[in-house]
mmCIF file of C-alpha atoms in Angstrom:
data_model
loop_
_atom_site.group_PDB
_atom_site.id
_atom_site.type_symbol
_atom_site.label_atom_id
_atom_site.label_comp_id
_atom_site.label_asym_id
_atom_site.label_seq_id
_atom_site.Cartn_x
_atom_site.Cartn_y
_atom_site.Cartn_z
ATOM 1 C CA UNK A 1 -0.081 -0.022 -0.052
ATOM 2 C CA UNK A 2 0.925 3.595 0.513
ATOM 3 C CA UNK A 3 2.808 3.101 3.345
ATOM 4 C CA UNK A 4 0.538 4.742 5.924
ATOM 5 C CA UNK A 5 0.700 2.354 8.398
ATOM 6 C CA UNK A 6 4.487 2.191 8.593
ATOM 7 C CA UNK A 7 4.911 5.648 8.467
ATOM 8 C CA UNK A 8 2.559 5.915 11.686
ATOM 9 C CA UNK A 9 4.498 3.439 13.098
ATOM 10 C CA UNK A 10 7.774 5.002 12.768
ATOM 11 C CA UNK A 11 6.714 8.247 13.963
ATOM 12 C CA UNK A 12 5.434 6.693 17.099
ATOM 13 C CA UNK A 13 9.113 5.601 17.841
ATOM 14 C CA UNK A 14 8.177 2.118 17.813
ATOM 15 C CA UNK A 15 10.501 -0.804 16.107
ATOM 16 C CA UNK A 16 9.380 -1.646 13.004
ATOM 17 C CA UNK A 17 10.214 -4.675 10.892
ATOM 18 C CA UNK A 18 8.290 -4.283 7.454
ATOM 19 C CA UNK A 19 7.300 -7.142 5.048
ATOM 20 C CA UNK A 20 7.598 -6.113 1.341
ATOM 21 C CA UNK A 21 6.264 -8.137 -1.312
ATOM 22 C CA UNK A 22 7.212 -6.315 -4.392
ATOM 23 C CA UNK A 23 10.917 -5.891 -5.070
ATOM 24 C CA UNK A 24 10.580 -3.155 -7.028
ATOM 25 C CA UNK A 25 9.787 -1.181 -3.817
ATOM 26 C CA UNK A 26 12.781 -2.579 -2.134
ATOM 27 C CA UNK A 27 15.284 0.027 -2.705
ATOM 28 C CA UNK A 28 13.584 2.832 -1.282
ATOM 29 C CA UNK A 29 12.695 1.217 1.648
ATOM 30 C CA UNK A 30 16.258 -0.037 1.942
ATOM 31 C CA UNK A 31 17.091 3.246 1.718
ATOM 32 C CA UNK A 32 14.877 4.508 4.606
ATOM 33 C CA UNK A 33 16.164 1.488 6.685
ATOM 34 C CA UNK A 34 19.552 2.789 6.307
ATOM 35 C CA UNK A 35 18.741 6.044 7.628
ATOM 36 C CA UNK A 36 16.945 5.266 10.834
ATOM 37 C CA UNK A 37 19.399 3.633 13.001
ATOM 38 C CA UNK A 38 18.336 0.559 13.641
ATOM 39 C CA UNK A 39 14.169 1.472 14.157
ATOM 40 C CA UNK A 40 13.461 0.067 10.889
ATOM 41 C CA UNK A 41 14.048 -3.729 9.514
ATOM 42 C CA UNK A 42 13.254 -4.174 5.786
ATOM 43 C CA UNK A 43 12.546 -7.954 4.891
ATOM 44 C CA UNK A 44 11.666 -9.253 1.115
ATOM 45 C CA UNK A 45 8.411 -11.381 2.076
ATOM 46 C CA UNK A 46 4.503 -11.569 1.975
ATOM 47 C CA UNK A 47 2.795 -12.014 5.301
ATOM 48 C CA UNK A 48 -0.274 -13.322 3.748
ATOM 49 C CA UNK A 49 2.116 -16.411 2.100
ATOM 50 C CA UNK A 50 3.563 -17.301 5.511
ATOM 51 C CA UNK A 51 4.605 -20.805 5.893
ATOM 52 C CA UNK A 52 3.127 -21.917 2.279
ATOM 53 C CA UNK A 53 2.094 -25.725 2.207
ATOM 54 C CA UNK A 54 4.806 -26.700 0.237
ATOM 55 C CA UNK A 55 7.993 -29.212 -0.027
ATOM 56 C CA UNK A 56 11.540 -28.242 -0.524
ATOM 57 C CA UNK A 57 12.964 -24.454 -0.512
ATOM 58 C CA UNK A 58 10.555 -21.988 0.109
ATOM 59 C CA UNK A 59 10.783 -19.035 -2.241
ATOM 60 C CA UNK A 60 10.534 -15.296 -1.342
ATOM 61 C CA UNK A 61 8.324 -13.621 -1.025
ATOM 62 C CA UNK A 62 6.939 -16.547 0.734
ATOM 63 C CA UNK A 63 8.406 -17.144 3.848
ATOM 64 C CA UNK A 64 8.787 -19.306 7.165
ATOM 65 C CA UNK A 65 7.587 -17.989 10.205
ATOM 66 C CA UNK A 66 10.196 -19.366 12.144
ATOM 67 C CA UNK A 67 13.205 -17.972 9.903
ATOM 68 C CA UNK A 68 11.062 -14.756 10.236
ATOM 69 C CA UNK A 69 10.701 -14.602 13.737
ATOM 70 C CA UNK A 70 14.643 -15.502 14.477
ATOM 71 C CA UNK A 71 15.595 -12.720 12.075
ATOM 72 C CA UNK A 72 13.274 -10.388 14.069
ATOM 73 C CA UNK A 73 15.278 -11.772 17.372
ATOM 74 C CA UNK A 74 11.778 -13.005 18.997
ATOM 75 C CA UNK A 75 11.869 -15.780 20.985
ATOM 76 C CA UNK A 76 8.397 -18.282 21.813
ATOM 77 C CA UNK A 77 6.874 -17.028 25.058
ATOM 78 C CA UNK A 78 4.089 -18.754 27.062
ATOM 79 C CA UNK A 79 0.913 -18.525 26.003
ATOM 80 C CA UNK A 80 -0.244 -16.744 29.013
ATOM 81 C CA UNK A 81 2.476 -14.258 28.784
ATOM 82 C CA UNK A 82 2.421 -10.672 27.391
ATOM 83 C CA UNK A 83 1.783 -10.279 23.800
ATOM 84 C CA UNK A 84 5.079 -10.697 21.922
ATOM 85 C CA UNK A 85 4.574 -9.268 18.338
ATOM 86 C CA UNK A 86 2.441 -6.673 17.227
ATOM 87 C CA UNK A 87 1.398 -7.192 13.589
ATOM 88 C CA UNK A 88 -0.259 -4.296 11.411
ATOM 89 C CA UNK A 89 -1.609 -4.893 8.108
ATOM 90 C CA UNK A 90 -4.127 -4.681 5.340
ATOM 91 C CA UNK A 91 -6.094 -7.920 4.101
ATOM 92 C CA UNK A 92 -5.884 -8.924 0.553
ATOM 93 C CA UNK A 93 -9.562 -8.765 -0.344
ATOM 94 C CA UNK A 94 -9.463 -11.160 -2.951
ATOM 95 C CA UNK A 95 -8.745 -13.918 -0.310
ATOM 96 C CA UNK A 96 -10.203 -12.159 2.740
ATOM 97 C CA UNK A 97 -12.213 -14.916 3.979
ATOM 98 C CA UNK A 98 -10.239 -17.481 3.144
ATOM 99 C CA UNK A 99 -7.243 -15.448 5.126
ATOM 100 C CA UNK A 100 -9.339 -15.353 7.943
ATOM 101 C CA UNK A 101 -10.118 -19.122 8.187
ATOM 102 C CA UNK A 102 -6.355 -19.502 8.167
ATOM 103 C CA UNK A 103 -5.658 -17.336 10.870
ATOM 104 C CA UNK A 104 -7.948 -19.249 12.801
ATOM 105 C CA UNK A 105 -6.752 -22.790 11.841
ATOM 106 C CA UNK A 106 -3.408 -21.616 13.360
ATOM 107 C CA UNK A 107 -4.751 -19.992 16.034
ATOM 108 C CA UNK A 108 -6.577 -23.157 17.325
ATOM 109 C CA UNK A 109 -3.611 -25.427 16.569
ATOM 110 C CA UNK A 110 -0.905 -22.939 17.927
ATOM 111 C CA UNK A 111 1.155 -23.402 15.014
ATOM 112 C CA UNK A 112 2.699 -20.391 12.660
ATOM 113 C CA UNK A 113 3.113 -17.188 14.468
ATOM 114 C CA UNK A 114 0.862 -18.389 17.196
ATOM 115 C CA UNK A 115 3.965 -20.944 18.174
ATOM 116 C CA UNK A 116 5.365 -17.783 19.488
ATOM 117 C CA UNK A 117 2.572 -16.889 21.661
ATOM 118 C CA UNK A 118 -0.550 -14.718 22.051
ATOM 119 C CA UNK A 119 0.773 -12.436 18.663
ATOM 120 C CA UNK A 120 -1.663 -9.733 18.264
ATOM 121 C CA UNK A 121 -3.317 -8.316 14.935
ATOM 122 C CA UNK A 122 -4.072 -5.083 13.696
ATOM 123 C CA UNK A 123 -5.628 -5.329 10.436
ATOM 124 C CA UNK A 124 -7.808 -3.675 7.807
ATOM 125 C CA UNK A 125 -10.588 -5.858 6.855
ATOM 126 C CA UNK A 126 -14.083 -5.051 5.023
ATOM 127 C CA UNK A 127 -16.792 -3.718 6.845
ATOM 128 C CA UNK A 128 -18.900 -6.600 6.189
ATOM 129 C CA UNK A 129 -16.343 -9.420 7.387
ATOM 130 C CA UNK A 130 -16.315 -7.234 10.566
ATOM 131 C CA UNK A 131 -19.901 -7.344 11.100
ATOM 132 C CA UNK A 132 -19.530 -11.385 10.440
ATOM 133 C CA UNK A 133 -16.910 -11.551 13.132
ATOM 134 C CA UNK A 134 -18.888 -9.414 15.528
ATOM 135 C CA UNK A 135 -22.256 -10.921 15.223
ATOM 136 C CA UNK A 136 -24.253 -12.347 17.587
ATOM 137 C CA UNK A 137 -26.355 -15.473 18.550
ATOM 138 C CA UNK A 138 -29.654 -14.750 16.965
ATOM 139 C CA UNK A 139 -28.467 -12.981 13.558
ATOM 140 C CA UNK A 140 -28.861 -16.060 11.618
ATOM 141 C CA UNK A 141 -27.866 -14.282 8.447
ATOM 142 C CA UNK A 142 -24.596 -13.422 9.922
ATOM 143 C CA UNK A 143 -23.867 -15.583 12.926
ATOM 144 C CA UNK A 144 -21.424 -18.200 11.558
ATOM 145 C CA UNK A 145 -19.011 -20.635 12.632
ATOM 146 C CA UNK A 146 -16.556 -17.921 11.725
ATOM 147 C CA UNK A 147 -18.128 -15.639 14.164
ATOM 148 C CA UNK A 148 -17.819 -18.021 17.117
ATOM 149 C CA UNK A 149 -14.582 -19.088 16.918
ATOM 150 C CA UNK A 150 -12.960 -15.755 16.311
ATOM 151 C CA UNK A 151 -15.463 -14.482 19.397
ATOM 152 C CA UNK A 152 -14.193 -17.415 21.466
ATOM 153 C CA UNK A 153 -10.434 -17.281 20.617
ATOM 154 C CA UNK A 154 -9.833 -13.519 20.525
ATOM 155 C CA UNK A 155 -10.522 -10.036 22.148
ATOM 156 C CA UNK A 156 -11.929 -8.052 19.030
ATOM 157 C CA UNK A 157 -11.825 -4.405 19.325
ATOM 158 C CA UNK A 158 -12.937 -1.720 16.337
ATOM 159 C CA UNK A 159 -10.145 0.606 16.295
ATOM 160 C CA UNK A 160 -10.754 2.722 13.180
ATOM 161 C CA UNK A 161 -13.132 3.032 10.619
ATOM 162 C CA UNK A 162 -11.994 4.550 7.159
ATOM 163 C CA UNK A 163 -14.154 4.869 3.869
ATOM 164 C CA UNK A 164 -13.082 3.107 0.858
ATOM 165 C CA UNK A 165 -12.537 6.299 -0.839
ATOM 166 C CA UNK A 166 -9.530 7.045 1.314
ATOM 167 C CA UNK A 167 -7.991 3.896 -0.008
ATOM 168 C CA UNK A 168 -8.552 4.364 -3.683
ATOM 169 C CA UNK A 169 -7.532 7.995 -3.783
ATOM 170 C CA UNK A 170 -4.079 6.674 -2.005
ATOM 171 C CA UNK A 171 -3.605 3.984 -4.240
ATOM 172 C CA UNK A 172 -4.075 6.641 -7.394
ATOM 173 C CA UNK A 173 -3.665 4.377 -10.595
ATOM 174 C CA UNK A 174 -3.789 1.238 -8.933
ATOM 175 C CA UNK A 175 -7.278 -0.552 -8.472
ATOM 176 C CA UNK A 176 -8.476 -1.578 -5.422
ATOM 177 C CA UNK A 177 -11.466 -3.561 -5.853
ATOM 178 C CA UNK A 178 -14.225 -3.044 -3.307
ATOM 179 C CA UNK A 179 -16.014 -5.869 -2.469
ATOM 180 C CA UNK A 180 -19.870 -6.125 -3.138
ATOM 181 C CA UNK A 181 -21.949 -6.766 -0.293
ATOM 182 C CA UNK A 182 -26.094 -6.814 -0.626
ATOM 183 C CA UNK A 183 -26.596 -7.990 2.971
ATOM 184 C CA UNK A 184 -24.271 -6.129 5.036
ATOM 185 C CA UNK A 185 -22.905 -2.196 4.985
ATOM 186 C CA UNK A 186 -19.626 -2.223 3.339
ATOM 187 C CA UNK A 187 -18.822 1.372 2.667
ATOM 188 C CA UNK A 188 -15.572 1.217 5.229
ATOM 189 C CA UNK A 189 -12.358 -0.825 5.845
ATOM 190 C CA UNK A 190 -12.134 -1.278 9.670
ATOM 191 C CA UNK A 191 -8.964 -1.449 11.360
ATOM 192 C CA UNK A 192 -9.688 -4.104 13.692
ATOM 193 C CA UNK A 193 -7.666 -5.571 16.898
ATOM 194 C CA UNK A 194 -7.496 -9.452 17.198
ATOM 195 C CA UNK A 195 -5.597 -10.262 20.641
ATOM 196 C CA UNK A 196 -5.756 -14.050 21.640
ATOM 197 C CA UNK A 197 -7.469 -14.786 24.847
ATOM 198 C CA UNK A 198 -5.463 -15.665 27.664
ATOM 199 C CA UNK A 199 -7.555 -18.340 28.938
ATOM 200 C CA UNK A 200 -8.330 -19.976 25.620
ATOM 201 C CA UNK A 201 -6.740 -23.193 26.462
ATOM 202 C CA UNK A 202 -8.513 -23.752 29.522
ATOM 203 C CA UNK A 203 -11.876 -25.602 30.713
ATOM 204 C CA UNK A 204 -10.402 -28.704 28.435
ATOM 205 C CA UNK A 205 -9.848 -26.850 25.349
ATOM 206 C CA UNK A 206 -6.373 -28.134 24.063
ATOM 207 C CA UNK A 207 -4.356 -26.637 21.077
ATOM 208 C CA UNK A 208 -5.911 -28.685 18.035
ATOM 209 C CA UNK A 209 -8.523 -28.261 15.136
ATOM 210 C CA UNK A 210 -11.473 -26.428 16.271
ATOM 211 C CA UNK A 211 -15.102 -27.060 15.723
ATOM 212 C CA UNK A 212 -17.468 -25.880 13.166
ATOM 213 C CA UNK A 213 -20.957 -27.079 14.502
ATOM 214 C CA UNK A 214 -22.765 -23.873 13.284
ATOM 215 C CA UNK A 215 -22.609 -25.181 9.921
ATOM 216 C CA UNK A 216 -26.698 -24.693 9.835
ATOM 217 C CA UNK A 217 -27.861 -21.892 12.500
ATOM 218 C CA UNK A 218 -31.263 -23.510 12.346
ATOM 219 C CA UNK A 219 -30.384 -26.858 13.219
ATOM 220 C CA UNK A 220 -30.873 -28.697 16.700
ATOM 221 C CA UNK A 221 -27.297 -28.608 18.381
ATOM 222 C CA UNK A 222 -28.194 -31.949 19.691
ATOM 223 C CA UNK A 223 -28.944 -33.499 16.228
ATOM 224 C CA UNK A 224 -25.277 -32.019 15.122
ATOM 225 C CA UNK A 225 -24.037 -34.066 18.198
ATOM 226 C CA UNK A 226 -25.694 -36.907 17.383
ATOM 227 C CA UNK A 227 -24.798 -37.176 13.819
ATOM 228 C CA UNK A 228 -21.059 -37.586 15.377
ATOM 229 C CA UNK A 229 -22.012 -40.672 17.095
ATOM 230 C CA UNK A 230 -22.194 -39.254 20.485
ATOM 231 C CA UNK A 231 -24.291 -41.703 22.831
ATOM 232 C CA UNK A 232 -24.274 -39.522 25.549
ATOM 233 C CA UNK A 233 -24.994 -36.049 23.991
ATOM 234 C CA UNK A 234 -28.198 -35.136 26.196
ATOM 235 C CA UNK A 235 -26.050 -35.926 29.060
ATOM 236 C CA UNK A 236 -23.423 -33.724 27.984
ATOM 237 C CA UNK A 237 -25.442 -30.946 27.269
ATOM 238 C CA UNK A 238 -27.267 -31.442 30.641
ATOM 239 C CA UNK A 239 -23.733 -31.457 32.302
ATOM 240 C CA UNK A 240 -22.918 -27.975 30.775
ATOM 241 C CA UNK A 241 -26.289 -26.611 31.387
ATOM 242 C CA UNK A 242 -26.863 -26.174 27.818
ATOM 243 C CA UNK A 243 -30.389 -26.377 26.972
ATOM 244 C CA UNK A 244 -31.363 -29.600 24.993
ATOM 245 C CA UNK A 245 -33.161 -27.740 22.399
ATOM 246 C CA UNK A 246 -30.958 -25.387 21.576
ATOM 247 C CA UNK A 247 -30.267 -24.507 17.853
ATOM 248 C CA UNK A 248 -26.536 -23.975 16.823
ATOM 249 C CA UNK A 249 -27.100 -20.505 15.650
ATOM 250 C CA UNK A 250 -28.434 -19.388 19.391
ATOM 251 C CA UNK A 251 -25.772 -20.543 21.493
ATOM 252 C CA UNK A 252 -22.997 -18.231 22.934
ATOM 253 C CA UNK A 253 -19.102 -18.275 21.929
ATOM 254 C CA UNK A 254 -18.556 -18.720 25.289
ATOM 255 C CA UNK A 255 -20.732 -21.772 25.389
ATOM 256 C CA UNK A 256 -19.116 -23.483 22.502
ATOM 257 C CA UNK A 257 -16.068 -22.793 23.959
ATOM 258 C CA UNK A 258 -16.769 -25.225 26.865
ATOM 259 C CA UNK A 259 -18.506 -27.674 24.500
ATOM 260 C CA UNK A 260 -15.542 -27.855 22.412
ATOM 261 C CA UNK A 261 -13.215 -28.704 25.513
ATOM 262 C CA UNK A 262 -15.818 -31.216 27.026
ATOM 263 C CA UNK A 263 -15.728 -32.878 23.184
ATOM 264 C CA UNK A 264 -12.181 -33.078 23.531
ATOM 265 C CA UNK A 265 -12.123 -34.695 26.703
ATOM 266 C CA UNK A 266 -15.028 -37.551 25.812
ATOM 267 C CA UNK A 267 -12.350 -39.959 24.207
ATOM 268 C CA UNK A 268 -14.892 -40.704 21.253
ATOM 269 C CA UNK A 269 -14.754 -37.486 19.460
ATOM 270 C CA UNK A 270 -12.797 -38.324 16.108
ATOM 271 C CA UNK A 271 -14.078 -36.023 13.611
ATOM 272 C CA UNK A 272 -12.208 -33.327 11.839
ATOM 273 C CA UNK A 273 -13.660 -30.283 13.010
ATOM 274 C CA UNK A 274 -12.683 -28.062 9.998
ATOM 275 C CA UNK A 275 -14.992 -29.319 6.992
ATOM 276 C CA UNK A 276 -13.493 -29.869 3.466
ATOM 277 C CA UNK A 277 -14.787 -26.643 1.984
ATOM 278 C CA UNK A 278 -12.264 -25.035 4.830
ATOM 279 C CA UNK A 279 -9.411 -27.110 4.405
ATOM 280 C CA UNK A 280 -9.482 -26.822 0.729
ATOM 281 C CA UNK A 281 -9.712 -23.110 0.957
ATOM 282 C CA UNK A 282 -6.593 -22.787 3.796
ATOM 283 C CA UNK A 283 -4.526 -25.355 1.302
ATOM 284 C CA UNK A 284 -4.990 -22.816 -1.660
ATOM 285 C CA UNK A 285 -4.458 -19.678 0.287
ATOM 286 C CA UNK A 286 -0.760 -19.705 -0.537
#
C-alpha cells in the first residue's frame, strides 16, 4: 500500500519490521532503513504467504515463520505471557475470508505465528467481514462458525473505520476492488485488533483443530452432536447446562468453547472439525 501504517508506526517511535512483497519497492525502503539507525528492518516477504504448504525450499516472497521470527530476534513465550509481537497490515480483499479461516486454523493449533505466543493482529478488513466476526447469536443471516471461533479465541476491538474512498485515492492509479455486499453494510475498511485470549486453552480445550458446529444455524445442536455418534449427547449438554433444544445459531461463543473442551475429553470424538470446504481454502491460500 501507500505506507500509511509504516509511517505512523515509525513516527510513534516503535521498532518496525516491514515485510515488502514487491521487489520494486525494496530499494527505497532499504534506503529508509539505512537512515533510521536500527528503528526499521526491511524483509523481502509476504505475510499472506507465510508458511506455505509446499515441500522443498520456500521461495520469496513466501516466508517461513520460524526464519522470520529468528531474523526479528523474537523468541517464543508461554501462551499466558504478554503479547510478544504486534502485526499491522491490510488484508487482501480477494482472499479475505480464506485468510480469516487460515488464521483461525493456526490459532487453534498454536502453529505458525502462534507458536510464539499470543501474537496480536491489527488489520484492516472490510466492514462486511467485521460485521460477521462480531455477529451475535440469533442473527441467523450472519452469525456463523467464523463468528463463534473468532469471538471465543480473541478479544475483538474496532480501532478505526475509514471510507473506501480514502484507500482508492491513496492507491492512485492502482485499482482497489471494493467487495460488493447486499446483506451487510460495506462502506468502510475497519482497523480491527485481534488479541488471542489468555484463557483460550483452559477448561479442557487443547491446541487442536477447532469446531464448525454452526454450519446450519437453524438446526438443533443435539442433532449435530448425535450425527457424530455421541451416545451421551443429552447428558453432555445437561452437564454443561446447555438447553437440549437449543439451535446452533443461538448458542453463545463462550458456551461453544465449553462444549469444544468437553468434546475433546470424551475420548470418542474423532471428527475433523474443519469441514472439507474450509480445509481446501486453507490449502489454496498460498
